[in-house]
Structure formats: structure tokens, C-alpha cells
CSV table of N, CA and C in Angstrom, one decimal:
chain,number,residue,atom,x,y,z
A,693,MET,N,32.6,-12.3,-53.2
A,693,MET,CA,31.8,-12.3,-54.2
A,693,MET,C,31.1,-10.8,-54.3
A,694,LEU,N,30.7,-10.1,-53.4
A,694,LEU,CA,30.5,-8.6,-53.5
A,694,LEU,C,31.4,-7.8,-54.1
A,695,CYS,N,32.7,-8.1,-53.6
A,695,CYS,CA,33.9,-7.4,-54.2
A,695,CYS,C,34.1,-7.7,-55.6
A,696,ASP,N,33.9,-8.7,-56.1
A,696,ASP,CA,33.9,-9.2,-57.4
A,696,ASP,C,33.0,-8.5,-58.5
A,697,LEU,N,31.7,-8.2,-57.9
A,697,LEU,CA,30.6,-7.6,-58.6
A,697,LEU,C,30.7,-6.2,-58.4
A,698,ILE,N,30.8,-5.5,-57.2
A,698,ILE,CA,30.8,-4.2,-57.1
A,698,ILE,C,32.1,-3.6,-57.0
A,699,THR,N,32.4,-3.1,-58.1
A,699,THR,CA,33.6,-2.5,-58.5
A,699,THR,C,33.4,-1.0,-58.7
A,700,GLN,N,34.4,-0.3,-58.7
A,700,GLN,CA,34.4,1.1,-58.8
A,700,GLN,C,33.6,1.8,-60.0
A,701,ASP,N,33.5,1.2,-61.0
A,701,ASP,CA,32.7,1.6,-62.3
A,701,ASP,C,31.3,1.3,-62.2
A,702,VAL,N,31.0,0.7,-61.1
A,702,VAL,CA,29.2,0.6,-60.8
A,702,VAL,C,29.0,1.3,-59.7
A,703,ILE,N,29.7,2.0,-59.0
A,703,ILE,CA,29.3,2.8,-57.9
A,703,ILE,C,29.1,4.3,-58.4
A,704,ARG,N,27.8,4.7,-58.0
A,704,ARG,CA,27.5,6.2,-58.4
A,704,ARG,C,27.0,6.9,-57.2
A,705,ILE,N,27.5,8.1,-57.2
A,705,ILE,CA,26.8,9.2,-56.0
A,705,ILE,C,26.2,10.2,-56.6
A,706,TYR,N,25.2,10.6,-56.2
A,706,TYR,CA,24.5,11.7,-56.6
A,706,TYR,C,23.9,12.5,-55.5
A,707,PRO,N,24.0,14.1,-55.6
A,707,PRO,CA,23.4,14.7,-54.5
A,707,PRO,C,21.8,14.5,-54.4
A,708,ASN,N,21.3,14.3,-55.5
A,708,ASN,CA,19.7,14.3,-55.3
A,708,ASN,C,19.1,13.5,-56.5
A,709,ALA,N,17.9,13.3,-56.6
A,709,ALA,CA,17.1,12.7,-57.9
A,709,ALA,C,15.9,13.6,-57.8
A,710,GLN,N,15.2,13.6,-59.0
A,710,GLN,CA,14.1,14.5,-59.0
A,710,GLN,C,12.8,13.7,-58.5
A,711,ASN,N,13.0,12.4,-58.6
A,711,ASN,CA,11.9,11.4,-58.1
A,711,ASN,C,12.4,10.2,-58.3
A,712,TRP,N,11.4,9.0,-58.1
A,712,TRP,CA,11.9,7.8,-58.1
A,712,TRP,C,12.1,7.2,-59.2
A,713,GLN,N,11.6,7.8,-60.5
A,713,GLN,CA,12.0,7.3,-61.9
A,713,GLN,C,13.3,7.8,-62.1
A,714,ASP,N,13.8,9.0,-61.7
A,714,ASP,CA,15.0,9.5,-62.1
A,714,ASP,C,16.0,8.7,-61.1
A,715,ALA,N,15.8,8.3,-59.8
A,715,ALA,CA,16.5,7.6,-58.9
A,715,ALA,C,16.9,6.4,-59.7
A,716,LEU,N,15.7,5.5,-60.4
A,716,LEU,CA,16.0,4.1,-60.9
A,716,LEU,C,16.9,4.3,-62.1
A,717,GLU,N,16.6,5.3,-63.0
A,717,GLU,CA,17.4,5.7,-64.0
A,717,GLU,C,19.0,5.7,-63.7
A,718,LYS,N,19.2,6.5,-62.7
A,718,LYS,CA,20.6,6.7,-62.0
A,718,LYS,C,21.1,5.4,-61.7
A,719,SER,N,20.2,4.6,-60.9
A,719,SER,CA,20.7,3.2,-60.3
A,719,SER,C,21.1,2.1,-61.6
A,720,CYS,N,20.4,2.4,-62.7
A,720,CYS,CA,20.8,1.3,-63.8
A,720,CYS,C,21.6,2.0,-64.8
A,721,SER,N,22.2,3.2,-64.7
A,721,SER,CA,22.9,3.8,-65.8
A,721,SER,C,24.2,3.0,-65.8
A,722,ALA,N,25.1,2.7,-64.6
A,722,ALA,CA,26.2,1.9,-64.8
A,722,ALA,C,26.3,0.5,-65.5
A,723,LEU,N,25.0,0.0,-65.2
A,723,LEU,CA,25.0,-1.2,-65.6
A,723,LEU,C,24.5,-1.3,-67.1
A,724,ILE,N,24.0,-0.3,-67.5
A,724,ILE,CA,23.5,-0.2,-68.9
A,724,ILE,C,24.7,0.2,-69.7
A,725,GLU,N,25.6,1.2,-69.3
A,725,GLU,CA,26.7,1.6,-69.8
A,725,GLU,C,27.9,0.3,-70.0
A,726,ASN,N,28.0,-0.3,-69.0
A,726,ASN,CA,28.8,-1.6,-69.2
A,726,ASN,C,28.3,-3.0,-69.6
A,727,GLU,N,27.1,-2.6,-70.4
A,727,GLU,CA,26.3,-3.6,-71.1
A,727,GLU,C,25.8,-4.9,-70.3
A,728,ALA,N,25.8,-4.9,-69.0
A,728,ALA,CA,25.4,-5.8,-68.1
A,728,ALA,C,24.0,-6.0,-68.2
A,729,ILE,N,23.3,-4.9,-68.4
A,729,ILE,CA,21.9,-5.0,-68.6
A,729,ILE,C,21.5,-4.2,-70.1
A,730,GLU,N,20.3,-4.5,-70.5
A,730,GLU,CA,19.7,-3.7,-71.4
A,730,GLU,C,18.8,-2.6,-71.2
A,731,PRO,N,18.7,-1.5,-71.8
A,731,PRO,CA,17.9,-0.3,-71.3
A,731,PRO,C,16.4,-0.8,-71.0
A,732,ARG,N,16.0,-2.1,-71.6
A,732,ARG,CA,14.4,-2.5,-71.3
A,732,ARG,C,14.4,-3.0,-70.0
A,733,TYR,N,15.5,-3.3,-69.4
A,733,TYR,CA,15.6,-3.7,-67.7
A,733,TYR,C,15.0,-2.7,-67.0
A,734,LEU,N,15.6,-1.4,-67.1
A,734,LEU,CA,15.1,-0.3,-66.4
A,734,LEU,C,13.5,-0.2,-66.7
A,735,ASP,N,13.1,-0.4,-68.1
A,735,ASP,CA,11.6,-0.2,-68.2
A,735,ASP,C,11.0,-1.1,-67.6
A,736,ALA,N,11.2,-2.2,-67.2
A,736,ALA,CA,10.6,-3.5,-66.8
A,736,ALA,C,10.6,-3.0,-65.2
A,737,ILE,N,11.5,-2.5,-64.5
A,737,ILE,CA,11.6,-2.1,-63.3
A,737,ILE,C,10.4,-0.8,-63.0
A,738,ILE,N,10.6,0.0,-63.8
A,738,ILE,CA,9.4,0.9,-63.7
A,738,ILE,C,8.3,0.6,-63.8
A,739,GLN,N,7.9,-0.1,-64.9
A,739,GLN,CA,6.6,-0.8,-65.3
A,739,GLN,C,5.9,-1.6,-64.0
A,740,SER,N,6.9,-2.5,-63.5
A,740,SER,CA,6.4,-3.0,-62.2
A,740,SER,C,5.9,-2.3,-61.1
A,741,HIS,N,7.1,-1.3,-60.9
A,741,HIS,CA,6.6,-0.5,-59.9
A,741,HIS,C,5.2,0.3,-60.0
A,742,GLN,N,4.8,0.8,-61.2
A,742,GLN,CA,3.7,1.2,-61.5
A,742,GLN,C,2.6,0.5,-61.3
A,743,GLU,N,2.7,-0.8,-61.6
A,743,GLU,CA,1.7,-2.0,-61.4
A,743,GLU,C,1.3,-2.4,-60.2
A,744,ILE,N,2.4,-2.6,-59.2
A,744,ILE,CA,2.3,-3.1,-57.9
A,744,ILE,C,3.1,-2.5,-56.8
A,745,GLY,N,3.6,-1.1,-57.2
A,745,GLY,CA,4.2,-0.4,-56.3
A,745,GLY,C,5.7,-0.7,-56.0
A,746,PRO,N,6.3,-0.3,-54.9
A,746,PRO,CA,7.8,-0.2,-54.7
A,746,PRO,C,8.2,-1.4,-54.1
A,747,TYR,N,7.8,-2.6,-54.8
A,747,TYR,CA,8.2,-4.0,-54.3
A,747,TYR,C,9.8,-4.2,-54.0
A,748,TYR,N,10.5,-3.2,-54.3
A,748,TYR,CA,12.1,-3.6,-54.3
A,748,TYR,C,12.6,-2.7,-53.0
A,749,VAL,N,11.9,-1.9,-52.5
A,749,VAL,CA,12.1,-1.1,-51.2
A,749,VAL,C,12.2,-2.2,-50.0
A,750,VAL,N,13.4,-2.4,-49.7
A,750,VAL,CA,13.7,-3.5,-48.7
A,750,VAL,C,13.6,-3.2,-47.1
A,751,GLY,N,13.8,-1.8,-46.9
A,751,GLY,CA,13.9,-1.4,-45.8
A,751,GLY,C,14.0,0.0,-45.5
A,752,PRO,N,14.3,0.5,-44.4
A,752,PRO,CA,14.5,2.0,-44.2
A,752,PRO,C,15.7,2.5,-44.9
A,753,ARG,N,15.4,3.3,-45.9
A,753,ARG,CA,16.4,4.2,-46.8
A,753,ARG,C,17.0,3.2,-47.8
A,754,MET,N,16.6,2.1,-48.0
A,754,MET,CA,17.3,1.2,-49.1
A,754,MET,C,16.3,0.4,-49.9
A,755,ALA,N,16.9,0.4,-51.1
A,755,ALA,CA,15.9,-0.4,-52.2
A,755,ALA,C,17.0,-1.3,-53.1
A,756,MET,N,16.5,-2.4,-53.5
A,756,MET,CA,17.2,-3.2,-54.3
A,756,MET,C,16.3,-3.5,-55.6
A,757,PRO,N,16.3,-2.3,-56.6
A,757,PRO,CA,15.7,-2.7,-57.8
A,757,PRO,C,16.3,-3.6,-58.7
A,758,HIS,N,15.3,-4.5,-59.3
A,758,HIS,CA,15.6,-5.5,-59.9
A,758,HIS,C,14.2,-5.9,-60.9
A,759,ALA,N,14.6,-6.8,-61.9
A,759,ALA,CA,13.3,-7.2,-62.6
A,759,ALA,C,13.7,-8.7,-63.1
A,760,ARG,N,13.1,-9.2,-63.8
A,760,ARG,CA,13.2,-10.7,-64.4
A,760,ARG,C,14.4,-11.0,-65.4
A,761,PRO,N,15.1,-11.9,-65.3
A,761,PRO,CA,16.3,-12.0,-66.2
A,761,PRO,C,15.9,-11.8,-67.6
A,762,GLU,N,14.8,-12.4,-68.0
A,762,GLU,CA,14.4,-12.1,-69.4
A,762,GLU,C,14.0,-10.8,-69.8
A,763,ASP,N,14.1,-10.0,-68.8
A,763,ASP,CA,13.7,-8.4,-69.1
A,763,ASP,C,15.1,-7.6,-69.5
A,764,GLY,N,16.2,-8.4,-69.8
A,764,GLY,CA,17.3,-7.7,-70.4
A,764,GLY,C,18.4,-7.9,-69.7
A,765,VAL,N,18.7,-9.0,-69.0
A,765,VAL,CA,20.1,-9.1,-68.1
A,765,VAL,C,21.0,-10.0,-69.0
A,766,ASN,N,22.1,-9.4,-69.3
A,766,ASN,CA,23.3,-10.1,-70.0
A,766,ASN,C,24.2,-10.7,-69.2
A,767,ARG,N,24.5,-10.4,-67.8
A,767,ARG,CA,25.3,-11.1,-67.0
A,767,ARG,C,25.1,-10.8,-65.6
A,768,LEU,N,25.3,-11.6,-64.7
A,768,LEU,CA,25.0,-11.3,-63.2
A,768,LEU,C,25.7,-10.1,-62.8
A,769,SER,N,25.2,-9.1,-62.3
A,769,SER,CA,25.8,-7.9,-61.9
A,769,SER,C,25.0,-7.2,-60.7
A,770,LEU,N,25.7,-6.2,-60.1
A,770,LEU,CA,25.3,-5.3,-59.3
A,770,LEU,C,25.9,-4.0,-59.3
A,771,ALA,N,25.1,-3.0,-58.8
A,771,ALA,CA,25.5,-1.7,-59.0
A,771,ALA,C,25.0,-0.9,-57.7
A,772,ILE,N,25.7,0.0,-57.0
A,772,ILE,CA,25.2,0.7,-56.0
A,772,ILE,C,25.3,2.2,-56.3
A,773,THR,N,24.2,2.8,-56.0
A,773,THR,CA,24.0,4.2,-56.2
A,773,THR,C,23.5,4.9,-54.9
A,774,ILE,N,24.1,5.9,-54.6
A,774,ILE,CA,23.8,6.7,-53.6
A,774,ILE,C,23.1,8.0,-54.0
A,775,ILE,N,21.9,8.2,-53.4
A,775,ILE,CA,21.2,9.6,-53.5
A,775,ILE,C,21.3,10.3,-52.1
A,776,GLN,N,22.1,11.2,-52.0
A,776,GLN,CA,22.6,11.9,-50.8
A,776,GLN,C,21.4,12.4,-50.1
A,777,GLN,N,20.7,13.1,-50.8
A,777,GLN,CA,19.4,13.6,-50.1
A,777,GLN,C,18.3,12.8,-50.0
A,778,GLY,N,18.3,11.7,-50.5
A,778,GLY,CA,17.1,10.7,-50.5
A,778,GLY,C,16.0,11.3,-51.5
A,779,VAL,N,15.2,10.2,-51.8
A,779,VAL,CA,14.1,10.5,-52.7
A,779,VAL,C,13.0,9.5,-52.2
A,780,PRO,N,11.8,10.1,-52.3
A,780,PRO,CA,10.7,9.3,-51.6
A,780,PRO,C,10.2,8.3,-52.9
A,781,PHE,N,9.9,7.2,-52.5
A,781,PHE,CA,9.3,6.2,-53.4
A,781,PHE,C,8.1,5.7,-52.9
A,782,ASP,N,7.3,6.3,-52.2
A,782,ASP,CA,6.0,6.0,-51.9
A,782,ASP,C,6.0,4.6,-51.0
A,783,ALA,N,7.0,4.5,-50.3
A,783,ALA,CA,7.2,3.3,-49.7
A,783,ALA,C,7.1,3.5,-47.9
A,784,ASP,N,6.2,4.4,-47.6
A,784,ASP,CA,5.7,4.6,-46.2
A,784,ASP,C,6.9,4.9,-45.4
A,785,GLU,N,7.1,4.0,-44.4
A,785,GLU,CA,8.2,4.3,-43.2
A,785,GLU,C,9.6,4.2,-43.9
A,786,ASN,N,9.6,3.6,-45.1
A,786,ASN,CA,11.1,3.3,-45.4
A,786,ASN,C,11.5,4.5,-46.4
A,787,ASP,N,10.8,5.5,-46.6
A,787,ASP,CA,11.3,6.8,-47.3
A,787,ASP,C,11.9,7.6,-46.4
A,788,PRO,N,12.9,8.5,-47.0
A,788,PRO,CA,13.5,8.6,-48.2
A,788,PRO,C,14.4,7.5,-48.5
A,789,VAL,N,14.4,7.1,-49.9
A,789,VAL,CA,15.5,6.1,-50.1
A,789,VAL,C,16.8,6.7,-50.5
A,790,LYS,N,17.9,6.2,-49.8
A,790,LYS,CA,19.3,7.0,-50.2
A,790,LYS,C,20.1,6.0,-50.8
A,791,LEU,N,20.1,4.8,-50.5
A,791,LEU,CA,20.9,3.6,-51.0
A,791,LEU,C,20.1,2.7,-51.9
A,792,LEU,N,20.6,2.5,-53.2
A,792,LEU,CA,20.0,1.7,-54.1
A,792,LEU,C,20.8,0.6,-54.5
A,793,VAL,N,20.6,-0.7,-54.4
A,793,VAL,CA,21.6,-1.9,-54.9
A,793,VAL,C,20.8,-2.5,-56.1
A,794,THR,N,21.2,-2.0,-57.3
A,794,THR,CA,20.6,-2.6,-58.2
A,794,THR,C,21.1,-4.2,-58.7
A,795,LEU,N,20.3,-5.0,-58.8
A,795,LEU,CA,20.6,-6.4,-59.0
A,795,LEU,C,20.2,-6.9,-60.4
A,796,ALA,N,20.9,-7.5,-61.2
A,796,ALA,CA,20.7,-8.0,-62.4
A,796,ALA,C,20.9,-9.7,-62.2
A,797,ALA,N,20.2,-10.5,-62.3
A,797,ALA,CA,20.5,-11.9,-62.1
A,797,ALA,C,20.1,-12.5,-63.5
A,798,THR,N,20.9,-13.6,-64.0
A,798,THR,CA,20.7,-14.2,-65.3
A,798,THR,C,19.7,-15.4,-65.1
A,799,ASP,N,19.4,-15.8,-63.9
A,799,ASP,CA,18.5,-16.9,-63.7
A,799,ASP,C,17.9,-16.8,-62.2
A,800,SER,N,17.1,-17.8,-62.0
A,800,SER,CA,16.6,-17.7,-60.6
A,800,SER,C,17.6,-18.3,-59.5
A,801,GLU,N,18.9,-18.9,-60.0
A,801,GLU,CA,19.8,-19.5,-59.0
A,801,GLU,C,21.0,-19.1,-58.8
A,802,SER,N,21.4,-18.4,-59.8
A,802,SER,CA,23.1,-18.1,-59.9
A,802,SER,C,23.4,-17.1,-58.9
A,803,HIS,N,22.4,-16.3,-58.4
A,803,HIS,CA,22.7,-15.1,-57.5
A,803,HIS,C,22.2,-15.5,-56.2
A,804,ILE,N,22.2,-16.5,-55.7
A,804,ILE,CA,21.6,-17.0,-54.4
A,804,ILE,C,22.8,-16.4,-53.4
A,805,GLU,N,24.0,-16.9,-53.5
A,805,GLU,CA,25.2,-16.5,-52.8
A,805,GLU,C,25.4,-14.9,-52.6
A,806,THR,N,25.3,-14.1,-53.6
A,806,THR,CA,25.2,-12.8,-53.8
A,806,THR,C,24.1,-12.2,-52.8
A,807,ILE,N,22.8,-12.6,-53.1
A,807,ILE,CA,21.8,-12.1,-52.3
A,807,ILE,C,22.0,-12.5,-50.7
A,808,ALA,N,22.7,-13.6,-50.6
A,808,ALA,CA,22.9,-13.8,-49.1
A,808,ALA,C,23.9,-12.8,-48.5
A,809,GLN,N,25.0,-12.4,-49.4
A,809,GLN,CA,25.9,-11.4,-48.9
A,809,GLN,C,25.2,-10.2,-48.8
A,810,LEU,N,24.3,-9.8,-49.7
A,810,LEU,CA,23.6,-8.3,-49.6
A,810,LEU,C,22.9,-8.5,-48.5
A,811,ALA,N,22.3,-9.5,-48.1
A,811,ALA,CA,21.4,-9.5,-46.9
A,811,ALA,C,22.0,-9.3,-45.6
A,812,GLU,N,23.3,-9.8,-45.7
A,812,GLU,CA,24.1,-9.5,-44.5
A,812,GLU,C,24.6,-8.1,-44.4
A,813,LEU,N,24.8,-7.5,-45.6
A,813,LEU,CA,25.2,-6.2,-45.7
A,813,LEU,C,24.0,-5.3,-45.3
A,814,LEU,N,22.9,-5.6,-45.9
A,814,LEU,CA,21.7,-4.6,-45.5
A,814,LEU,C,21.1,-4.7,-44.1
A,815,MET,N,21.5,-5.8,-43.5
A,815,MET,CA,21.0,-6.1,-42.2
A,815,MET,C,21.9,-5.2,-41.2
A,816,ASN,N,23.1,-5.0,-41.6
A,816,ASN,CA,24.2,-4.4,-40.7
A,816,ASN,C,23.7,-2.5,-40.7
A,817,GLU,N,23.1,-2.3,-39.6
A,817,GLU,CA,22.8,-0.9,-39.7
A,817,GLU,C,24.0,0.1,-39.9
A,818,GLN,N,24.9,-0.1,-39.2
A,818,GLN,CA,26.2,0.6,-39.3
A,818,GLN,C,26.6,0.7,-40.7
A,819,HIS,N,26.8,-0.5,-41.4
A,819,HIS,CA,27.2,-0.3,-42.7
A,819,HIS,C,26.3,0.3,-43.7
A,820,VAL,N,24.9,0.1,-43.4
A,820,VAL,CA,24.0,1.0,-44.3
A,820,VAL,C,24.3,2.3,-44.0
A,821,ALA,N,24.5,2.8,-42.9
A,821,ALA,CA,24.6,4.2,-42.7
A,821,ALA,C,25.8,4.7,-43.1
A,822,GLN,N,26.8,4.0,-43.1
A,822,GLN,CA,28.3,4.5,-43.7
A,822,GLN,C,27.8,4.6,-45.3
A,823,LEU,N,27.1,3.7,-46.0
A,823,LEU,CA,26.9,3.7,-47.3
A,823,LEU,C,26.0,5.1,-47.7
A,824,CYS,N,24.9,5.2,-46.7
A,824,CYS,CA,24.2,6.4,-47.1
A,824,CYS,C,24.7,7.6,-46.8
A,825,GLN,N,25.8,7.8,-46.1
A,825,GLN,CA,26.5,8.8,-45.9
A,825,GLN,C,27.8,8.9,-46.7
A,826,ALA,N,27.9,8.1,-47.7
A,826,ALA,CA,29.2,8.0,-48.6
A,826,ALA,C,29.4,9.2,-49.4
A,827,ASN,N,30.6,9.7,-49.6
A,827,ASN,CA,30.8,11.0,-50.2
A,827,ASN,C,31.7,10.7,-51.5
A,828,SER,N,32.3,9.5,-51.5
A,828,SER,CA,33.1,9.1,-52.6
A,828,SER,C,32.9,7.6,-52.9
A,829,VAL,N,33.3,7.2,-54.1
A,829,VAL,CA,33.4,5.7,-54.2
A,829,VAL,C,34.4,4.9,-53.4
A,830,ASP,N,35.5,5.6,-52.9
A,830,ASP,CA,36.2,4.9,-52.0
A,830,ASP,C,35.5,4.7,-50.5
A,831,ASP,N,34.6,5.7,-50.2
A,831,ASP,CA,33.9,5.5,-49.0
A,831,ASP,C,33.0,4.0,-49.1
A,832,VAL,N,32.4,4.0,-50.4
A,832,VAL,CA,31.5,2.7,-50.6
A,832,VAL,C,32.4,1.8,-50.7
A,833,LEU,N,33.5,1.6,-51.4
A,833,LEU,CA,34.2,0.3,-51.4
A,833,LEU,C,34.9,0.1,-50.1
A,834,ALA,N,35.1,0.8,-49.2
A,834,ALA,CA,35.8,0.6,-47.9
A,834,ALA,C,34.5,-0.3,-47.1
A,835,VAL,N,33.4,-0.1,-47.4
A,835,VAL,CA,32.4,-0.8,-46.7
A,835,VAL,C,32.2,-2.3,-47.5
A,836,ILE,N,32.3,-2.3,-48.7
A,836,ILE,CA,32.0,-3.4,-49.5
A,836,ILE,C,33.2,-4.6,-49.4
A,837,ARG,N,34.3,-3.9,-49.2
A,837,ARG,CA,35.5,-4.9,-48.9
A,837,ARG,C,35.2,-5.7,-47.7
A,838,GLN,N,34.4,-5.4,-46.7
A,838,GLN,CA,34.3,-6.1,-45.6
A,838,GLN,C,33.5,-7.5,-46.0
A,839,TYR,N,32.9,-7.7,-47.1
A,839,TYR,CA,32.1,-8.7,-47.5
A,839,TYR,C,32.7,-9.7,-48.6
């Protein structure tokens, strides 16, 4: 499932980001470009962050930005963004964030299998470290192909 959703066109690697908003823009850009999400999906993530904080920072160095399906999701999709130098998200001990896995789900159930595979990936410290240190799309795909 992850290999079907995480393809070369939705993987982006950047040396840095100016701030958490810039990191979120980078993390949504591939999904906006391939029309999996509408730009308002990014707006919804930013607004939620401003209202309740970095709810999507799921562990050290990693975040899973997402919003509600009605906020502009056109199809189930994922994107992986690496910010090599990391960026603070005001997430205490989980900063700086280097790995962003952007999730766009069309409803509350269709992505359950995807979330289970993502959880398996994100709980594997070695694979998270490999992703955070990735220098190329092929480096990322080498990890993803294991799921």
C-alpha cells in the first residue's frame, strides 16, 4: 500500500525551511501539484496548528500533517518531505522536525491500512533515521519499498 501511494513524484528533499509554515507548504506542494489535494487543505492544516498547536508532530523529528477530508482532499494520498537541517515546530522534545509524511484521506475509514503501515514505519527508528538522512528520492524509496 505505501509503495502504491509513495511514488517518486510525491517525495521532496529540501536542505532547509524558513519556519514551520514553510515546511508545511513544502510538504503539501507535491499533492497540490498532482491535484490530490486543493490548496485549502494546506490552509486548514496551518489554521489548526495556529488554533491548537502542532497536533501532527507524532514523535522525535517526524510529523504527519493532515486535515479533515472536507478541507480539500480529492483522493487518498501521501507525500514524504525531508527537511535536511530540520525545522522547529514548537513541539518541545520532538523538534526539530526533519521528516514530514503528509496524509490526505477521503473519509475516516479508507486510510486505516495506510495508517497501520505508516505506524510500522514510524516506529522503526532505523528507517526513520534513514529517511531523515536521505539525500535522494532513491534513498527514500529504498526504505518505503520495505513496506
